[in-house]
Amino acid sequence: MRAFPSFKTSRLFATATLLSLFLGCSNMTPEKTLYQRLGSAEGVANITELFILEIARDERVIAYFEDSNVQRFREKFIEHLCMITDGPCEYSGDTMVDIHVGMNVTEGAFTAIVEDLIEAMTKADVAIGTQNQVLDRLARLRPEIIYL
Amino acid sequence: MQVYLKIVVTSILLLSSLAIADTRIKGTGGVSSISGSGGGGIIPWATLGGLATQDQSSMTGFISRADVDDFTLDVKGLAVNLNNRVEFSLARQDFTIKANDAQISQNKYGLKVKVAGDLIFGQLPQVSVGIEGNSLRDPETARAVGARDDDGIDVYVSAAKAWIDGPFHRTSMLNLNVRSTRANQFGLLGYGGDDQDRQLMIEAAAAMFVTRSLAIGIEYRQKADNLSALIEEDASDVFIAWFPNKHLSLTAAYVRLGDIAGAPNQNGFYFSLQGAL
Ligand code: HEM
């Protein structure tokens, strides 16, 4: 009985491990940006469309959007989502504070919007890990949005 | 029993005056711990139970059973969460010794107040301070083994932090408690002993949402060893919690409770069903 692999087999192992590491490295492509993982321009537009549909049927938040121009929201939100996911866009809308000031967005309304976006990304088949990276970036904006 | 009914009726009345809350992200209210307070299973967490945010209130109810080698522990309880700031909890624990079917019952009353921070947002962890009142209904065993009192008060400070984009890009949470306690075996064997009395104990938990509805995690609870006649050991568990929707959760765990009243290596399964409004 041999409890441990012989020197020979363990050296074989080490060589194989090194080799696979090396091959793994040479195969590595630069990591995709978050924007690309959302499906680039098409993906971000699709997510935004699904997001608007979610908001439209979300009784917890729809009142906030009563007088909004959907066309403008769509356009600016796409730019914004593109920008914060490292996409090649210039956001031309107003600052988060300027937009949301006076709306008195509650903590609950913010969570509701986050859930609507989760729902939209899920319907767009965005992987959960990618979703969480997007949500993490949006969560940082919360102090610029709620209770203003 | 009558007290119990009264509590249930009062709670239902209270509930009907609360707006149904549904604006907290699924799972972030955690589940119900064996003391009735929101948490994991064997320890409370800094999170308050239910789905309330600062503009709302909510309520949770649960039943659970731990079945280890020589004992079972059945718990049922309720908690009310006011504005995600204050949580009142009640629980009834029935501990059964399998060998002779003897039972030890205990009532738990809890108050937990969120004092700072937020679980998910911002830099600060959510910090809560809690107090647990315990009263033994069957104190004979506790007295026989040398406990000083039938009831006792625990005070704890709890901090929890979740990262939306945690390890493996999964939403993850850490929780740490420091508890001042005199309890012997969660209070089922009374409070204080001939060896030691009030002490500070550490409790910890880590959890991860593998999917939006499935969380896994581990918990650890340091326990004092106050009675010279018996050995008491730390408790731990590994759990999986399923949140089919915002109002329901089902938790299964493997618990290790160590030596209980002379019976060593008490391991087994724990199940808990929680409803939240
Ligand atoms: C991280 C979360 C959020 C982000 C990134 C975000 C982003 C945006 C953007 C880019 C616009 C368009 C800006 C423009 O027109 O110049 C917008 C508009 C708007 N947002 Fe938000 N928002 C967030 C959360 C919320 C929440 C929680 C509410 C309320 C429930 C809300 C309510 C609105 C409304 C009503 C408009 C339209 C304003 C108008 O018509 O003038 N937003 N938001």
Short mmCIF file of N, CA and C in Angstrom, two decimals, chain A:
data_model
loop_
_atom_site.label_atom_id
_atom_site.label_comp_id
_atom_site.label_asym_id
_atom_site.label_seq_id
_atom_site.Cartn_x
_atom_site.Cartn_y
_atom_site.Cartn_z
N MET A 1 0.84 -1.21 0.00
CA MET A 1 0.00 0.00 0.00
C MET A 1 0.86 1.25 0.00
N ARG A 2 0.50 2.16 -0.85
CA ARG A 2 1.22 3.41 -0.89
C ARG A 2 0.26 4.56 -0.59
N ALA A 3 0.54 5.30 0.48
CA ALA A 3 -0.37 6.35 0.88
C ALA A 3 -0.24 7.59 -0.02
N PHE A 4 0.98 7.79 -0.53
CA PHE A 4 1.19 8.99 -1.33
C PHE A 4 1.60 8.63 -2.74
N PRO A 5 1.31 9.43 -3.73
CA PRO A 5 1.78 9.13 -5.07
C PRO A 5 3.30 9.19 -5.10
N SER A 6 3.90 8.36 -5.93
CA SER A 6 5.36 8.33 -6.02
C SER A 6 5.89 9.65 -6.54
N PHE A 7 7.18 9.85 -6.42
CA PHE A 7 7.80 11.07 -6.90
C PHE A 7 7.50 11.28 -8.38
N LYS A 8 7.56 10.17 -9.11
CA LYS A 8 7.37 10.23 -10.55
C LYS A 8 5.98 10.75 -10.91
N THR A 9 4.96 10.13 -10.26
CA THR A 9 3.61 10.56 -10.62
C THR A 9 3.35 11.99 -10.17
N SER A 10 3.93 12.38 -9.01
CA SER A 10 3.65 13.73 -8.56
C SER A 10 4.34 14.75 -9.45
N ARG A 11 5.52 14.33 -10.05
CA ARG A 11 6.18 15.27 -10.95
C ARG A 11 5.37 15.43 -12.24
N LEU A 12 4.78 14.30 -12.64
CA LEU A 12 3.92 14.33 -13.82
C LEU A 12 2.78 15.31 -13.58
N PHE A 13 2.22 15.21 -12.39
CA PHE A 13 1.13 16.08 -11.98
C PHE A 13 1.52 17.55 -12.07
N ALA A 14 2.70 17.85 -11.48
CA ALA A 14 3.17 19.23 -11.45
C ALA A 14 3.35 19.76 -12.86
N THR A 15 3.94 18.93 -13.72
CA THR A 15 4.16 19.36 -15.09
C THR A 15 2.84 19.65 -15.77
N ALA A 16 1.89 18.73 -15.56
CA ALA A 16 0.58 18.90 -16.19
C ALA A 16 -0.09 20.18 -15.70
N THR A 17 0.04 20.45 -14.39
CA THR A 17 -0.58 21.64 -13.81
C THR A 17 0.03 22.90 -14.41
N LEU A 18 1.37 22.90 -14.48
CA LEU A 18 2.07 24.05 -15.04
C LEU A 18 1.67 24.28 -16.49
N LEU A 19 1.62 23.17 -17.21
CA LEU A 19 1.29 23.24 -18.63
C LEU A 19 -0.11 23.83 -18.83
N SER A 20 -1.04 23.34 -18.01
CA SER A 20 -2.41 23.81 -18.18
C SER A 20 -2.53 25.29 -17.79
N LEU A 21 -1.76 25.67 -16.78
CA LEU A 21 -1.75 27.08 -16.38
C LEU A 21 -1.25 27.95 -17.53
N PHE A 22 -0.16 27.47 -18.12
CA PHE A 22 0.48 28.22 -19.20
C PHE A 22 -0.48 28.35 -20.39
N LEU A 23 -1.10 27.22 -20.75
CA LEU A 23 -2.04 27.22 -21.87
C LEU A 23 -3.22 28.14 -21.55
N GLY A 24 -3.64 28.05 -20.29
CA GLY A 24 -4.77 28.89 -19.86
C GLY A 24 -4.45 30.35 -20.06
N CYS A 25 -3.20 30.74 -19.73
CA CYS A 25 -2.81 32.14 -19.85
C CYS A 25 -2.75 32.59 -21.29
N SER A 26 -2.16 31.73 -22.13
CA SER A 26 -1.98 32.15 -23.50
C SER A 26 -3.32 32.24 -24.22
N ASN A 27 -4.31 31.52 -23.66
CA ASN A 27 -5.64 31.53 -24.26
C ASN A 27 -6.47 32.73 -23.82
N MET A 28 -6.00 33.39 -22.75
CA MET A 28 -6.84 34.39 -22.11
C MET A 28 -7.05 35.61 -23.00
N THR A 29 -8.30 35.97 -23.17
CA THR A 29 -8.61 37.20 -23.90
C THR A 29 -8.83 38.29 -22.87
N PRO A 30 -8.64 39.57 -23.21
CA PRO A 30 -8.88 40.62 -22.23
C PRO A 30 -10.32 40.53 -21.73
N GLU A 31 -10.53 40.75 -20.45
CA GLU A 31 -11.87 40.58 -19.89
C GLU A 31 -12.85 41.56 -20.51
N LYS A 32 -14.04 41.07 -20.77
CA LYS A 32 -15.07 41.92 -21.38
C LYS A 32 -15.50 43.00 -20.39
N THR A 33 -15.86 44.14 -20.90
CA THR A 33 -16.41 45.16 -20.01
C THR A 33 -17.81 44.73 -19.58
N LEU A 34 -18.26 45.35 -18.51
CA LEU A 34 -19.61 45.07 -18.03
C LEU A 34 -20.62 45.37 -19.14
N TYR A 35 -20.37 46.46 -19.83
CA TYR A 35 -21.24 46.88 -20.94
C TYR A 35 -21.36 45.77 -21.99
N GLN A 36 -20.21 45.18 -22.34
CA GLN A 36 -20.24 44.09 -23.33
C GLN A 36 -21.00 42.88 -22.80
N ARG A 37 -20.83 42.64 -21.49
CA ARG A 37 -21.53 41.48 -20.92
C ARG A 37 -23.04 41.71 -20.82
N LEU A 38 -23.45 42.97 -20.89
CA LEU A 38 -24.89 43.25 -20.94
C LEU A 38 -25.41 43.13 -22.37
N GLY A 39 -24.51 42.89 -23.32
CA GLY A 39 -24.91 42.76 -24.71
C GLY A 39 -24.72 44.04 -25.50
N SER A 40 -23.82 44.89 -25.05
CA SER A 40 -23.49 46.16 -25.73
C SER A 40 -24.74 46.99 -26.04
N ALA A 41 -24.70 47.77 -27.11
CA ALA A 41 -25.77 48.74 -27.39
C ALA A 41 -27.15 48.06 -27.43
N GLU A 42 -27.20 46.95 -28.12
CA GLU A 42 -28.48 46.24 -28.28
C GLU A 42 -28.98 45.73 -26.92
N GLY A 43 -28.05 45.14 -26.16
CA GLY A 43 -28.41 44.60 -24.85
C GLY A 43 -28.92 45.68 -23.91
N VAL A 44 -28.20 46.79 -23.84
CA VAL A 44 -28.57 47.87 -22.93
C VAL A 44 -29.93 48.47 -23.33
N ALA A 45 -30.17 48.61 -24.64
CA ALA A 45 -31.45 49.13 -25.11
C ALA A 45 -32.58 48.17 -24.73
N ASN A 46 -32.32 46.88 -24.91
CA ASN A 46 -33.32 45.86 -24.59
C ASN A 46 -33.64 45.85 -23.10
N ILE A 47 -32.59 45.91 -22.26
CA ILE A 47 -32.79 45.93 -20.81
C ILE A 47 -33.61 47.16 -20.41
N THR A 48 -33.27 48.31 -21.00
CA THR A 48 -33.98 49.55 -20.68
C THR A 48 -35.47 49.45 -21.06
N GLU A 49 -35.71 48.84 -22.21
CA GLU A 49 -37.11 48.68 -22.65
C GLU A 49 -37.88 47.80 -21.65
N LEU A 50 -37.27 46.68 -21.28
CA LEU A 50 -37.91 45.77 -20.32
C LEU A 50 -38.08 46.45 -18.96
N PHE A 51 -37.10 47.26 -18.59
CA PHE A 51 -37.13 48.02 -17.33
C PHE A 51 -38.33 48.98 -17.33
N ILE A 52 -38.53 49.69 -18.43
CA ILE A 52 -39.65 50.64 -18.53
C ILE A 52 -40.99 49.89 -18.40
N LEU A 53 -41.06 48.70 -19.02
CA LEU A 53 -42.29 47.90 -18.90
C LEU A 53 -42.54 47.48 -17.45
N GLU A 54 -41.44 47.11 -16.75
CA GLU A 54 -41.58 46.73 -15.34
C GLU A 54 -42.08 47.91 -14.51
N ILE A 55 -41.48 49.09 -14.73
CA ILE A 55 -41.88 50.28 -13.98
C ILE A 55 -43.35 50.58 -14.24
N ALA A 56 -43.76 50.45 -15.51
CA ALA A 56 -45.12 50.80 -15.90
C ALA A 56 -46.17 49.98 -15.15
N ARG A 57 -45.79 48.74 -14.77
CA ARG A 57 -46.80 47.95 -14.06
C ARG A 57 -46.46 47.79 -12.58
N ASP A 58 -45.56 48.63 -12.08
CA ASP A 58 -45.20 48.57 -10.67
C ASP A 58 -45.91 49.66 -9.89
N GLU A 59 -46.95 49.25 -9.19
CA GLU A 59 -47.79 50.23 -8.46
C GLU A 59 -47.02 50.97 -7.37
N ARG A 60 -45.90 50.39 -6.94
CA ARG A 60 -45.14 51.03 -5.88
C ARG A 60 -44.44 52.30 -6.35
N VAL A 61 -44.19 52.40 -7.68
CA VAL A 61 -43.43 53.55 -8.16
C VAL A 61 -44.06 54.35 -9.30
N ILE A 62 -45.12 53.77 -9.90
CA ILE A 62 -45.62 54.38 -11.14
C ILE A 62 -46.02 55.86 -10.94
N ALA A 63 -46.50 56.19 -9.75
CA ALA A 63 -46.94 57.57 -9.50
C ALA A 63 -45.81 58.58 -9.73
N TYR A 64 -44.58 58.17 -9.41
CA TYR A 64 -43.44 59.09 -9.59
C TYR A 64 -43.27 59.49 -11.07
N PHE A 65 -43.65 58.55 -11.95
CA PHE A 65 -43.38 58.75 -13.38
C PHE A 65 -44.57 59.32 -14.15
N GLU A 66 -45.63 59.70 -13.42
CA GLU A 66 -46.87 60.12 -14.07
C GLU A 66 -46.66 61.17 -15.17
N ASP A 67 -45.87 62.18 -14.86
CA ASP A 67 -45.72 63.28 -15.82
C ASP A 67 -44.42 63.20 -16.62
N SER A 68 -43.81 62.02 -16.63
CA SER A 68 -42.51 61.94 -17.29
C SER A 68 -42.64 61.71 -18.79
N ASN A 69 -41.63 62.14 -19.48
CA ASN A 69 -41.53 61.91 -20.91
C ASN A 69 -40.77 60.60 -21.12
N VAL A 70 -41.48 59.55 -21.50
CA VAL A 70 -40.89 58.22 -21.60
C VAL A 70 -39.74 58.20 -22.62
N GLN A 71 -39.94 58.92 -23.71
CA GLN A 71 -38.93 58.94 -24.77
C GLN A 71 -37.60 59.48 -24.24
N ARG A 72 -37.69 60.58 -23.49
CA ARG A 72 -36.47 61.18 -22.93
C ARG A 72 -35.84 60.24 -21.89
N PHE A 73 -36.71 59.66 -21.03
CA PHE A 73 -36.20 58.75 -20.00
C PHE A 73 -35.44 57.59 -20.64
N ARG A 74 -36.07 57.01 -21.69
CA ARG A 74 -35.45 55.86 -22.37
C ARG A 74 -34.05 56.24 -22.87
N GLU A 75 -34.00 57.36 -23.58
CA GLU A 75 -32.75 57.81 -24.20
C GLU A 75 -31.67 58.07 -23.14
N LYS A 76 -32.05 58.80 -22.08
CA LYS A 76 -31.05 59.17 -21.06
C LYS A 76 -30.66 57.97 -20.20
N PHE A 77 -31.62 57.10 -19.94
CA PHE A 77 -31.29 55.95 -19.10
C PHE A 77 -30.34 55.01 -19.85
N ILE A 78 -30.56 54.85 -21.14
CA ILE A 78 -29.66 54.01 -21.95
C ILE A 78 -28.24 54.59 -21.88
N GLU A 79 -28.12 55.90 -22.08
CA GLU A 79 -26.80 56.54 -22.01
C GLU A 79 -26.15 56.33 -20.65
N HIS A 80 -26.97 56.51 -19.63
CA HIS A 80 -26.46 56.42 -18.27
C HIS A 80 -25.99 55.01 -17.94
N LEU A 81 -26.82 54.01 -18.30
CA LEU A 81 -26.47 52.61 -18.04
C LEU A 81 -25.20 52.25 -18.81
N CYS A 82 -25.12 52.75 -20.04
CA CYS A 82 -23.94 52.51 -20.88
C CYS A 82 -22.71 53.10 -20.21
N MET A 83 -22.85 54.34 -19.73
CA MET A 83 -21.70 55.01 -19.12
C MET A 83 -21.22 54.29 -17.85
N ILE A 84 -22.16 53.96 -16.96
CA ILE A 84 -21.70 53.38 -15.69
C ILE A 84 -21.23 51.92 -15.83
N THR A 85 -21.49 51.31 -16.99
CA THR A 85 -20.97 49.95 -17.19
C THR A 85 -19.72 49.97 -18.08
N ASP A 86 -19.09 51.13 -18.17
CA ASP A 86 -17.86 51.32 -18.94
C ASP A 86 -18.05 51.20 -20.44
N GLY A 87 -19.23 51.53 -20.91
CA GLY A 87 -19.49 51.54 -22.35
C GLY A 87 -19.02 52.84 -22.99
N PRO A 88 -19.04 52.88 -24.31
CA PRO A 88 -18.49 54.05 -25.03
C PRO A 88 -19.52 55.17 -25.19
N CYS A 89 -20.13 55.61 -24.08
CA CYS A 89 -21.18 56.62 -24.22
C CYS A 89 -20.89 57.85 -23.38
N GLU A 90 -21.44 58.94 -23.83
CA GLU A 90 -21.36 60.21 -23.09
C GLU A 90 -22.77 60.44 -22.55
N TYR A 91 -22.93 60.52 -21.24
CA TYR A 91 -24.26 60.76 -20.66
C TYR A 91 -24.59 62.24 -20.80
N SER A 92 -25.74 62.54 -21.43
CA SER A 92 -26.08 63.94 -21.70
C SER A 92 -27.25 64.42 -20.84
N GLY A 93 -27.67 63.56 -19.89
CA GLY A 93 -28.79 63.97 -19.04
C GLY A 93 -28.36 64.81 -17.86
N ASP A 94 -29.30 65.07 -16.97
CA ASP A 94 -29.01 65.87 -15.78
C ASP A 94 -28.35 65.01 -14.71
N THR A 95 -27.79 65.64 -13.69
CA THR A 95 -27.16 64.86 -12.61
C THR A 95 -28.25 64.12 -11.83
N MET A 96 -27.85 63.06 -11.15
CA MET A 96 -28.81 62.27 -10.36
C MET A 96 -29.55 63.15 -9.36
N VAL A 97 -28.83 64.05 -8.72
CA VAL A 97 -29.47 64.92 -7.73
C VAL A 97 -30.48 65.84 -8.40
N ASP A 98 -30.07 66.49 -9.50
CA ASP A 98 -30.98 67.43 -10.18
C ASP A 98 -32.26 66.76 -10.66
N ILE A 99 -32.14 65.52 -11.16
CA ILE A 99 -33.34 64.82 -11.65
C ILE A 99 -34.28 64.49 -10.49
N HIS A 100 -33.71 63.92 -9.46
CA HIS A 100 -34.57 63.30 -8.45
C HIS A 100 -34.92 64.20 -7.27
N VAL A 101 -34.33 65.40 -7.23
CA VAL A 101 -34.63 66.31 -6.14
C VAL A 101 -36.11 66.73 -6.19
N GLY A 102 -36.73 66.77 -5.02
CA GLY A 102 -38.13 67.17 -4.97
C GLY A 102 -39.11 66.03 -5.16
N MET A 103 -38.62 64.88 -5.63
CA MET A 103 -39.53 63.75 -5.85
C MET A 103 -39.82 63.02 -4.54
N ASN A 104 -38.98 63.25 -3.53
CA ASN A 104 -39.03 62.51 -2.29
C ASN A 104 -39.08 61.00 -2.54
N VAL A 105 -38.10 60.51 -3.26
CA VAL A 105 -37.98 59.07 -3.52
C VAL A 105 -37.68 58.38 -2.19
N THR A 106 -38.54 57.45 -1.79
CA THR A 106 -38.34 56.77 -0.51
C THR A 106 -37.37 55.60 -0.68
N GLU A 107 -36.92 55.11 0.47
CA GLU A 107 -36.08 53.92 0.51
C GLU A 107 -36.77 52.76 -0.21
N GLY A 108 -38.07 52.62 0.08
CA GLY A 108 -38.83 51.53 -0.52
C GLY A 108 -38.96 51.69 -2.02
N ALA A 109 -39.15 52.92 -2.49
CA ALA A 109 -39.25 53.17 -3.93
C ALA A 109 -37.94 52.84 -4.62
N PHE A 110 -36.84 53.16 -3.96
CA PHE A 110 -35.53 52.84 -4.54
C PHE A 110 -35.38 51.33 -4.69
N THR A 111 -35.73 50.59 -3.62
CA THR A 111 -35.65 49.13 -3.69
C THR A 111 -36.54 48.59 -4.79
N ALA A 112 -37.74 49.18 -4.92
CA ALA A 112 -38.68 48.73 -5.94
C ALA A 112 -38.06 48.90 -7.33
N ILE A 113 -37.41 50.04 -7.56
CA ILE A 113 -36.76 50.30 -8.85
C ILE A 113 -35.62 49.30 -9.09
N VAL A 114 -34.87 49.02 -8.03
CA VAL A 114 -33.79 48.03 -8.14
C VAL A 114 -34.37 46.67 -8.53
N GLU A 115 -35.49 46.32 -7.89
CA GLU A 115 -36.12 45.02 -8.22
C GLU A 115 -36.63 44.99 -9.66
N ASP A 116 -37.17 46.13 -10.12
CA ASP A 116 -37.64 46.20 -11.50
C ASP A 116 -36.48 45.99 -12.48
N LEU A 117 -35.33 46.55 -12.12
CA LEU A 117 -34.16 46.39 -12.98
C LEU A 117 -33.65 44.94 -12.93
N ILE A 118 -33.69 44.33 -11.75
CA ILE A 118 -33.31 42.91 -11.63
C ILE A 118 -34.22 42.07 -12.55
N GLU A 119 -35.52 42.37 -12.47
CA GLU A 119 -36.50 41.64 -13.28
C GLU A 119 -36.18 41.82 -14.78
N ALA A 120 -35.88 43.06 -15.15
CA ALA A 120 -35.58 43.36 -16.56
C ALA A 120 -34.31 42.61 -17.00
N MET A 121 -33.28 42.64 -16.17
CA MET A 121 -32.03 41.96 -16.55
C MET A 121 -32.23 40.45 -16.60
N THR A 122 -33.04 39.93 -15.66
CA THR A 122 -33.32 38.49 -15.66
C THR A 122 -34.04 38.09 -16.95
N LYS A 123 -35.03 38.91 -17.34
CA LYS A 123 -35.76 38.62 -18.59
C LYS A 123 -34.84 38.73 -19.80
N ALA A 124 -33.80 39.57 -19.69
CA ALA A 124 -32.85 39.72 -20.79
C ALA A 124 -31.72 38.69 -20.70
N ASP A 125 -31.89 37.70 -19.81
CA ASP A 125 -30.91 36.62 -19.64
C ASP A 125 -29.52 37.09 -19.23
N VAL A 126 -29.46 38.15 -18.44
CA VAL A 126 -28.17 38.60 -17.91
C VAL A 126 -27.81 37.70 -16.73
N ALA A 127 -26.59 37.18 -16.71
CA ALA A 127 -26.15 36.28 -15.63
C ALA A 127 -26.19 37.00 -14.29
N ILE A 128 -26.47 36.25 -13.24
CA ILE A 128 -26.66 36.85 -11.91
C ILE A 128 -25.40 37.60 -11.43
N GLY A 129 -24.23 37.07 -11.74
CA GLY A 129 -22.98 37.74 -11.34
C GLY A 129 -22.83 39.10 -12.03
N THR A 130 -23.19 39.14 -13.30
CA THR A 130 -23.15 40.40 -14.06
C THR A 130 -24.18 41.37 -13.49
N GLN A 131 -25.39 40.86 -13.20
CA GLN A 131 -26.44 41.70 -12.60
C GLN A 131 -25.91 42.35 -11.33
N ASN A 132 -25.27 41.55 -10.48
CA ASN A 132 -24.81 42.08 -9.19
C ASN A 132 -23.76 43.17 -9.37
N GLN A 133 -22.93 43.06 -10.40
CA GLN A 133 -21.94 44.10 -10.65
C GLN A 133 -22.61 45.41 -11.07
N VAL A 134 -23.67 45.29 -11.87
CA VAL A 134 -24.42 46.49 -12.28
C VAL A 134 -25.10 47.10 -11.05
N LEU A 135 -25.76 46.25 -10.27
CA LEU A 135 -26.51 46.74 -9.10
C LEU A 135 -25.59 47.40 -8.09
N ASP A 136 -24.39 46.85 -7.95
CA ASP A 136 -23.44 47.42 -7.01
C ASP A 136 -23.09 48.85 -7.40
N ARG A 137 -22.93 49.08 -8.70
CA ARG A 137 -22.61 50.44 -9.15
C ARG A 137 -23.79 51.37 -8.96
N LEU A 138 -25.00 50.87 -9.22
CA LEU A 138 -26.20 51.72 -9.05
C LEU A 138 -26.45 52.03 -7.58
N ALA A 139 -26.16 51.04 -6.72
CA ALA A 139 -26.41 51.22 -5.29
C ALA A 139 -25.60 52.39 -4.74
N ARG A 140 -24.43 52.62 -5.32
CA ARG A 140 -23.60 53.74 -4.86
C ARG A 140 -24.26 55.10 -5.11
N LEU A 141 -25.23 55.12 -6.03
CA LEU A 141 -25.89 56.39 -6.36
C LEU A 141 -27.04 56.70 -5.42
N ARG A 142 -27.37 55.74 -4.55
CA ARG A 142 -28.56 55.90 -3.71
C ARG A 142 -28.61 57.21 -2.94
N PRO A 143 -27.49 57.64 -2.31
CA PRO A 143 -27.58 58.90 -1.57
C PRO A 143 -27.89 60.11 -2.46
N GLU A 144 -27.65 59.99 -3.79
CA GLU A 144 -27.94 61.10 -4.70
C GLU A 144 -29.37 61.04 -5.20
N ILE A 145 -30.15 60.05 -4.72
CA ILE A 145 -31.49 59.84 -5.27
C ILE A 145 -32.60 59.89 -4.21
N ILE A 146 -32.36 59.24 -3.05
CA ILE A 146 -33.47 59.13 -2.10
C ILE A 146 -33.57 60.30 -1.12
N TYR A 147 -34.79 60.54 -0.69
CA TYR A 147 -35.13 61.56 0.31
C TYR A 147 -34.49 62.92 0.00
N LEU A 148 -34.65 63.38 -1.25
CA LEU A 148 -34.11 64.70 -1.61
C LEU A 148 -35.27 65.70 -1.71
#
